XYZ file of C-alpha atoms in Angstrom:
306
model
C 117.540 110.695 78.309
C 120.369 108.480 79.490
C 123.765 110.110 79.789
C 125.227 107.660 77.277
C 122.551 108.705 74.778
C 123.250 112.368 75.421
C 126.944 111.749 74.788
C 126.148 110.163 71.411
C 124.123 113.214 70.401
C 126.800 115.738 71.435
C 129.450 116.997 69.042
C 132.830 116.183 70.561
C 136.392 117.110 69.722
C 138.877 114.319 68.890
C 140.411 114.589 72.376
C 136.980 114.453 74.033
C 136.063 111.452 71.881
C 139.197 109.688 73.108
C 138.092 110.203 76.711
C 134.541 109.016 76.014
C 135.777 105.877 74.253
C 137.906 105.035 77.282
C 134.956 105.673 79.624
C 132.706 103.353 77.649
C 135.309 100.598 77.481
C 136.523 100.903 81.081
C 133.729 102.526 83.121
C 134.691 100.971 86.421
C 138.365 101.912 86.196
C 137.683 105.655 86.159
C 137.798 106.058 89.932
C 141.233 104.430 90.106
C 142.976 107.274 88.296
C 143.225 111.027 88.741
C 142.693 113.454 85.883
C 146.448 113.803 85.515
C 146.961 110.049 85.298
C 144.152 109.618 82.762
C 145.394 112.562 80.717
C 148.858 111.051 80.563
C 147.498 107.618 79.656
C 145.216 108.975 76.904
C 147.616 111.640 75.610
C 145.180 114.520 76.164
C 145.450 117.730 78.168
C 143.963 117.595 81.722
C 141.713 120.584 80.941
C 139.931 118.448 78.313
C 138.228 116.495 81.104
C 136.792 119.699 82.554
C 135.637 120.964 79.154
C 133.957 117.628 78.456
C 132.103 117.689 81.778
C 130.951 121.275 81.169
C 129.797 120.357 77.671
C 127.665 117.617 79.219
C 126.204 120.231 81.619
C 128.007 119.129 84.773
C 129.844 121.418 87.161
C 133.027 119.358 86.974
C 134.709 116.087 86.066
C 133.980 114.328 89.374
C 130.207 114.852 89.201
C 130.177 113.833 85.520
C 132.224 110.726 86.278
C 129.981 109.781 89.211
C 126.728 109.971 87.234
C 128.318 108.074 84.340
C 129.498 105.252 86.608
C 126.124 105.039 88.377
C 124.347 104.763 85.039
C 126.744 102.104 83.755
C 126.368 100.164 86.999
C 122.585 100.227 86.618
C 122.649 99.175 82.969
C 125.023 96.282 83.638
C 123.135 95.002 86.695
C 120.301 92.460 86.345
C 118.586 91.489 83.082
C 121.751 89.749 81.938
C 120.001 86.431 81.323
C 116.671 87.671 79.977
C 115.748 90.227 77.337
C 113.090 92.636 78.706
C 111.897 93.427 75.180
C 111.754 89.832 73.912
C 111.620 87.572 76.995
C 110.565 84.501 75.009
C 110.730 83.193 71.461
C 108.354 81.382 69.120
C 110.009 78.023 69.863
C 109.881 78.238 73.666
C 107.711 75.735 75.509
C 104.708 76.845 77.539
C 106.519 76.310 80.853
C 109.625 78.134 79.648
C 107.495 81.124 78.643
C 105.844 81.106 82.066
C 109.238 80.766 83.781
C 110.735 83.636 81.782
C 107.848 85.964 82.595
C 108.171 85.074 86.282
C 111.903 85.828 86.150
C 111.283 89.054 84.249
C 108.712 90.363 86.710
C 110.642 89.411 89.851
C 113.792 90.971 88.404
C 111.854 94.112 87.513
C 110.596 94.534 91.071
C 114.080 94.243 92.540
C 115.396 96.595 89.863
C 112.703 99.148 90.766
C 113.510 98.749 94.456
C 117.194 99.421 93.812
C 116.264 102.743 92.198
C 114.528 103.933 95.362
C 116.293 105.972 98.033
C 115.323 106.761 101.645
C 115.267 110.464 100.771
C 112.709 109.980 97.985
C 110.442 107.843 100.135
C 110.608 110.354 102.991
C 109.765 113.137 100.546
C 106.732 111.233 99.250
C 105.536 110.595 102.791
C 106.015 114.269 103.645
C 103.792 115.222 100.701
C 101.146 112.736 101.865
C 100.931 114.401 105.288
C 99.260 117.428 103.719
C 97.344 115.534 101.026
C 93.539 115.605 101.023
C 93.062 114.125 97.567
C 95.032 112.453 94.770
C 94.889 112.995 91.023
C 96.633 110.632 88.635
C 97.683 111.588 85.117
C 99.179 109.365 82.436
C 98.549 107.569 79.173
C 95.666 105.113 78.945
C 97.926 102.077 79.405
C 99.646 103.506 82.469
C 96.334 104.566 84.004
C 95.000 101.031 83.695
C 97.902 99.780 85.801
C 97.474 102.601 88.326
C 93.729 102.003 88.713
C 94.348 99.431 91.454
C 95.966 102.208 93.527
C 92.836 104.322 93.090
C 90.577 101.479 94.263
C 92.694 100.736 97.330
C 92.865 104.424 98.288
C 89.119 104.838 97.852
C 88.590 101.987 100.302
C 90.520 104.089 102.804
C 87.994 106.851 102.077
C 90.672 108.945 100.365
C 89.435 110.720 97.199
C 91.345 109.762 94.053
C 90.596 111.041 90.572
C 92.028 109.567 87.418
C 91.807 111.792 84.381
C 91.257 109.573 81.347
C 88.833 111.684 79.304
C 90.466 113.286 76.280
C 90.429 117.067 76.575
C 89.685 117.093 80.307
C 93.137 116.596 81.781
C 94.058 120.296 81.841
C 90.791 121.131 83.601
C 91.565 118.444 86.167
C 95.038 119.899 86.647
C 93.621 123.400 87.056
C 91.245 122.204 89.778
C 94.052 121.258 92.148
C 95.685 122.974 95.113
C 98.562 122.443 97.582
C 96.464 119.792 99.364
C 96.269 117.734 96.175
C 98.962 115.200 95.379
C 99.337 114.795 91.619
C 100.920 111.558 90.415
C 102.219 111.843 86.859
C 103.259 108.684 85.018
C 105.369 108.886 81.861
C 108.002 106.351 80.860
C 109.865 108.775 78.587
C 109.295 111.843 80.736
C 108.934 113.797 77.493
C 105.215 113.333 76.770
C 103.985 116.782 75.690
C 100.529 116.374 77.218
C 101.970 115.286 80.566
C 104.475 118.148 80.545
C 101.676 120.664 79.941
C 99.813 119.175 82.894
C 102.964 119.483 85.016
C 103.286 123.164 84.105
C 99.689 123.812 85.122
C 100.181 121.943 88.405
C 103.227 124.078 89.218
C 101.121 127.214 88.680
C 98.599 125.837 91.172
C 101.364 124.999 93.689
C 100.318 121.369 93.549
C 102.980 118.855 94.676
C 103.964 116.393 91.966
C 105.176 112.817 92.319
C 106.534 111.586 88.994
C 107.019 107.995 87.903
C 109.424 108.090 84.980
C 112.603 106.658 83.474
C 116.102 107.176 84.795
C 118.332 109.794 83.249
C 117.611 113.354 82.263
C 114.056 114.210 81.196
C 111.718 117.194 81.425
C 109.170 115.628 83.773
C 111.785 115.092 86.487
C 112.525 118.828 86.446
C 108.911 119.652 87.341
C 108.567 116.923 89.952
C 108.789 117.410 93.714
C 109.553 113.707 94.119
C 110.718 111.482 91.272
C 110.486 107.699 91.529
C 112.311 105.914 88.736
C 110.727 103.176 86.688
C 112.784 100.240 85.500
C 114.331 101.590 82.316
C 115.026 98.654 80.034
C 112.380 98.619 77.320
C 112.338 100.087 73.837
C 109.401 102.300 72.908
C 107.776 99.768 70.577
C 110.275 97.061 69.531
C 108.999 94.633 72.142
C 106.393 91.968 72.791
C 104.639 94.054 75.474
C 105.305 96.596 78.223
C 106.071 93.896 80.771
C 108.716 95.692 82.847
C 107.063 99.118 82.613
C 103.725 97.810 83.877
C 105.311 95.741 86.643
C 107.440 98.688 87.742
C 104.443 101.056 87.830
C 102.377 98.546 89.811
C 105.186 98.037 92.332
C 105.805 101.759 92.868
C 102.092 102.479 93.226
C 101.916 99.737 95.869
C 104.823 101.402 97.665
C 103.041 104.778 97.584
C 99.835 103.207 98.899
C 101.768 101.555 101.711
C 103.491 104.831 102.649
C 100.120 106.561 102.861
C 98.659 103.649 104.863
C 101.547 103.796 107.330
C 100.850 107.436 108.209
C 97.788 106.332 110.212
C 98.446 102.635 110.419
C 96.134 101.761 113.330
C 93.118 103.726 112.120
C 93.546 102.548 108.525
C 93.813 98.913 109.597
C 90.746 99.201 111.837
C 88.847 100.841 108.995
C 89.749 98.017 106.588
C 88.754 95.339 109.111
C 85.499 97.025 110.072
C 84.538 97.565 106.448
C 85.405 93.995 105.481
C 83.445 92.474 108.360
C 80.356 94.452 107.406
C 80.524 94.172 103.597
C 82.552 91.108 102.533
C 80.240 88.097 102.748
C 82.264 85.722 100.586
C 82.634 82.124 101.719
C 85.565 79.773 101.178
C 86.195 76.085 101.741
C 89.884 76.818 102.335
C 90.988 77.359 105.915
C 93.680 79.696 104.628
C 91.122 82.138 103.209
C 88.322 81.632 105.694
C 87.866 84.580 108.051
C 86.987 84.215 111.702
C 85.756 87.681 112.540
C 86.508 87.508 116.220
C 89.910 85.993 115.472
C 90.715 88.845 113.086
C 90.183 91.402 115.800
C 92.272 89.431 118.275
C 95.056 88.949 115.742
C 95.100 92.677 115.020
C 95.199 93.553 118.722
C 97.913 90.985 119.443
C 100.105 92.408 116.698
C 100.447 95.645 118.688
C 101.090 94.113 122.081
C 104.701 94.378 123.285
C 106.611 91.103 123.446
């Protein structure tokens, strides 16, 4: 749940409502004034700011203000020229539709990148160092997007299971251990089935990487590493889950790349060796055409010092 949504659902006093109205109208001016200055400007007692922060489950005004500003910054950045829920209309030309989808997907990737932090990526990589197998849990639509990750990991000879059989997910969660990395995907972070899986995984001491929306949700509380999905779409008032699917695909590619980088040389050699033996496709394009000896030389040259 976004902080702004939580605020709307919380019963506030008149003085607290005055503060919230100012915050919503002037979010980026909050850091320019102290509590005393704001209290004087809004004709409220300084202690009201503390009570408001506590009511919103923060330890103080500064932490509440910081999270609020970060959320407002996110919501007001990108997607200003395109609607993620309705990126095209019935009267748009074919090329305009194609252009809008291209803009939407490229914007989504940069938006997802901005939500990453070095700490989260390091944490994911740390989990991978002890991982012997992966298990992915999510709704059917999310699992379809994540299936490409499973195929790429299997080509690295890393076991990946994707639980998509109704009634079997809890058994899959039970059959995990600290050497399993569980990836849970839930846009809302409040999916009851996914939360039950997360509880089981915690009992089995299985590390969890969650892909979910920004803000406060239950899945993030169970996760050892939370990667945020672009959070712009309604649940169903939309043409399709364009940004959700693009965001999932991007983050899964990032996770694959982090795992690949742990043993970069051996993984690359494995991919090349496997491709040379199995991939017999031919192409008339010089761009696609492989020269097997040249591949090996190119790989070796890439690691030679300049």
